[in-house]
Amino acid sequence: MTRIGVFVCSCGLNIARTVDIEEVVRAMGDYPGVVHAINYKYMCSDPGQSTIKDAIRDENLDGVVVASCSPALHEVTFRRTCESAGLNPYMCEIANIREQCSWVHNDREKATQKAGETIATVVEKVRFNEALVPISVPVTRRALVIGAGISGIQAALSIANSGHEVTLLEREPSIGGHLAGLAETYVTHDCSPCLLSSRIVEVKRHPRIETLTCSEIEDLKGYVGNFTAKIKTKASLVDPVRCDGCGLCVEKCPVAVAPQTERTPGKTKAIWIPSPQVVPAEAVIDRDICTHFQDGCDLCKKVCPRDAIDFDQGDRSMEKEVGAVVVATGFGLYPKEKIGEYGHGKYRDVIDGLEFERLLSVWERQGREIRRPSDGKVPREVVFIQCAGSRDPEHGMPYCSKVCCMYTAKHARMYKQAVPDGQAYVFYIDVRAGGKGYEEYVNESTKDEGTLYLRGKVARVFEDNGKIMVWGVDTLLGKKIEIAADLVVLATAMVPSEGAKDLAMRLKISSDQYGFFSEIHPKMRPVESPTSGVYLAGCAQAPRDIPETVAHASAAASKVAALFSRDKLSHEPIVVNVDEDICTGCAICVEACPYGAREIDEWKRIASVREVLCQGCGACAAACPNGATGQKNFTASQVLSMIDVAI
Amino acid sequence: MIDESAKSLLATIREKSGQDILACYHCQKCVVGCPVAEFMDVPPNAIHRLIQYGRKDEILKSATIWLCAACETCGTRCPNDIDIARVMDALKQIAVKEGVKGKERDVAVMHGLFMSGIRKRGRMHEVSLIRDLKLRTGGFFKDIRLGIKMFRLGKLSLSAECVKNVKDIKQMFDRAKAIE
């Protein structure tokens, strides 16, 4: 005997405006198997939920259909309601009559008919639903944080401070990311190495953080709470235990690198120590430029007092069991060569924001005035060009990089402080200074430092007689502007860090059209990737500045901490099963499964299911040629009877 | 682009007007509120920008500085508290001092005659002012209808009045000159 209750929600007027609710309720009341049909203004409200609970008890219901909004919004709500009234939650299903009906139709009569049919199909499904119990899985309380810039560092520290083990992965030889290469930060002009070093020292000393540099993740297997990460560590050719960072090797190394073309702070030779406050404070060798492998040069090895150089060191691979992953891979800059009209990459005095940070940094300047790259002259007139690539659909980046307005204001102010008789010009489209104290900061730049903000885009940049000529326009005056500048700084667009697309594939997470990793919900779930147990932090998800990055990373860490606070995790029981009598072991399901949940049982010679890995997508069930694979609560007979009603 | 002469122009304007025109963010609220902006060749906010560029000639020859009626609507409304009428005043002073001959010269003549009338009598005498202005700028019959109307209403007196102590007025003018 089936006793199904149908609960139709008006959703204020969202549904009732297009669907005749009374008519639907009347029709469903007469439907075979339905013993109770009722409507309410807001079914998700407390009184609405009470209606469901009361009906389950009074009418002794064994199935519930809630006709309302998308299951993405309230499926969990209503299943919990049923559970609290003693009904198995998997006996409750949602019929979506809002997003898939009332919102997309105008014809009231037809929409009412469609709503009735939609509910009827779900009644058919519930009729054959099985009471299911969630699958219980253990949780490994160790997090893997990929990327050790400020977001990764913040996430790692927050997770470790809540009592869990962390493996912090960084592909560069040192941790700190882009922040390590900045001179100062807006709005307070803190010295960024100082800001960072307090965090780095904390990471270094933390007993629960294991830092792996020169390391990348090769593969991630498993599921929330139970991942296995395959990590590859590139040889630095220096023994980290023996090296004390004395720097003798750097002095002797004959292979010099032009310092300002290289973004890695401190990289001047083939062997180098990444920066003065670096962690780990040890030298690394760039295998690609070191001549040892061509001519056998071993000057560094000879001079090292602690015998730390090890040319035979090989790459290492290891596997780590982790319960959660935080992706904090940061950003890159739009390649300079792609903005031809600005001469980036062609003229040495046209540089990007990060390169200008290096010119400004105290460490680089050593107390001197700032110098331009080409001839070392002090630049008297500097032009800053904002939105170099950003907000430019032609370059494929219609989005705003969000931080450039502010760092350009900072650059202009720092430049003026370093060269008091100099003049800074900023070409902009809009100045976007939303943030605590940001607008005031930009206004101070025009008032106190006399930075001239010119509203308009630059059309052309070219070299003429040692000057960088900038052709632009002042749209406020409608006048063409020509500036003979000594240095041009481009606020190039922020793009996802190199290899982000590849990483998305390896982690099985999705990214948007530009390559930034996607969150589940832009407002309500901004740090969760669609793959359960994989979280996003910082610029890997979207361009943002340091305060926002730190907040975002802390949020991701709190999600990890919440996950680790549970003894057992529960996994959705809507998974596939195999009819062992029919399965022939053809293994088509194994290929069809994107989650590695299907495998062939070597003994039985038929397919089996690793339930904890199964996400219930149904790909294997659809692919199975003889119907041996079925999906719980989505059986072939259920789906067929739903279709029967619909047509 | 911004050279030494531009910097010195900016400094002069700042000193003479006491206004920080660098605070202007070109919202053009001043332009919208101005009763004479539609007759101006350069909008008031653009004057700020031209000062920054150092385009002194362009500014001093513009009609804008002379058309400004100093009603102060712009200054009252400016979100950055710039008293634009004072900036215009400073520019007028420079133009007079340097003898720049730009647009709307009649206004400058009118200003000069007005001040010399005050200096002479301590009060304005409309008929003398009209006479001197017409002699200097021509167009004797241009506003004749308005003149007749005003005369009938008793707004134009033929005899010129003086304040009691004309000497004091002259002293005030001398002091002002000395300060300048």
Tab-separated table of C-alpha atoms in Angstrom, chain A residues 135 137-140 142-144 220-228 322-327 504 506-510 518-521 525 527-536 556 559-560 562-564 566 568-572 594-595 611-616:
chain	number	residue	atom	x	y	z
A	135	ILE	CA	27.150	5.553	3.956
A	137	VAL	CA	33.171	6.992	5.989
A	138	PRO	CA	36.203	7.797	8.130
A	139	VAL	CA	38.128	11.082	7.912
A	140	THR	CA	41.897	11.648	7.747
A	142	ARG	CA	45.454	16.154	7.590
A	143	ALA	CA	44.978	18.932	5.061
A	144	LEU	CA	46.943	19.508	1.899
A	220	LEU	CA	44.669	13.306	-6.393
A	221	LYS	CA	42.654	10.158	-5.801
A	222	GLY	CA	39.885	9.413	-3.350
A	223	TYR	CA	37.071	11.398	-1.884
A	224	VAL	CA	36.258	13.831	0.902
A	225	GLY	CA	37.998	12.862	4.105
A	226	ASN	CA	40.050	10.211	2.327
A	227	PHE	CA	42.232	11.572	-0.444
A	228	THR	CA	45.565	10.191	-1.583
A	322	VAL	CA	44.825	13.769	3.394
A	323	GLY	CA	41.239	14.514	4.331
A	324	ALA	CA	40.869	17.891	2.643
A	325	VAL	CA	42.624	19.994	0.019
A	326	VAL	CA	42.900	23.786	-0.122
A	327	VAL	CA	43.801	25.139	-3.549
A	504	ALA	CA	41.903	21.600	-12.283
A	506	ARG	CA	44.174	16.614	-11.754
A	507	LEU	CA	42.005	17.705	-8.823
A	508	LYS	CA	38.762	17.137	-10.753
A	509	ILE	CA	37.507	20.617	-9.989
A	510	SER	CA	36.057	23.037	-12.493
A	518	SER	CA	34.845	27.796	-9.715
A	519	GLU	CA	33.084	27.904	-6.387
A	520	ILE	CA	29.756	26.120	-5.861
A	521	HIS	CA	27.782	29.261	-5.143
A	525	ARG	CA	29.429	28.954	-0.743
A	527	VAL	CA	35.223	28.799	-0.820
A	528	GLU	CA	33.943	25.350	-1.770
A	529	SER	CA	34.748	23.713	-5.086
A	530	PRO	CA	32.135	21.397	-6.592
A	531	THR	CA	34.294	18.459	-5.458
A	532	SER	CA	33.497	17.773	-1.849
A	533	GLY	CA	36.572	18.223	0.362
A	534	VAL	CA	38.412	20.524	-2.062
A	535	TYR	CA	38.351	24.187	-1.053
A	536	LEU	CA	39.509	27.364	-2.780
A	556	ALA	CA	38.480	27.970	3.531
A	559	LYS	CA	35.536	24.823	6.343
A	560	VAL	CA	38.387	22.323	6.664
A	562	ALA	CA	34.543	21.973	10.452
A	563	LEU	CA	35.055	18.903	8.274
A	564	PHE	CA	37.779	17.575	10.575
A	566	ARG	CA	33.482	15.168	12.747
A	568	LYS	CA	32.740	10.112	10.632
A	569	LEU	CA	31.548	11.662	7.391
A	570	SER	CA	28.393	10.545	5.725
A	571	HIS	CA	28.191	9.877	2.023
A	572	GLU	CA	25.013	10.123	-0.059
A	594	PRO	CA	34.779	9.809	-13.858
A	595	TYR	CA	35.378	9.162	-10.138
A	611	GLU	CA	30.287	3.123	-2.857
A	612	VAL	CA	32.195	5.877	-1.052
A	613	LEU	CA	33.643	7.074	-4.358
A	614	CYS	CA	30.371	6.915	-6.283
A	615	GLN	CA	28.789	10.350	-6.761
A	616	GLY	CA	25.542	8.953	-8.173
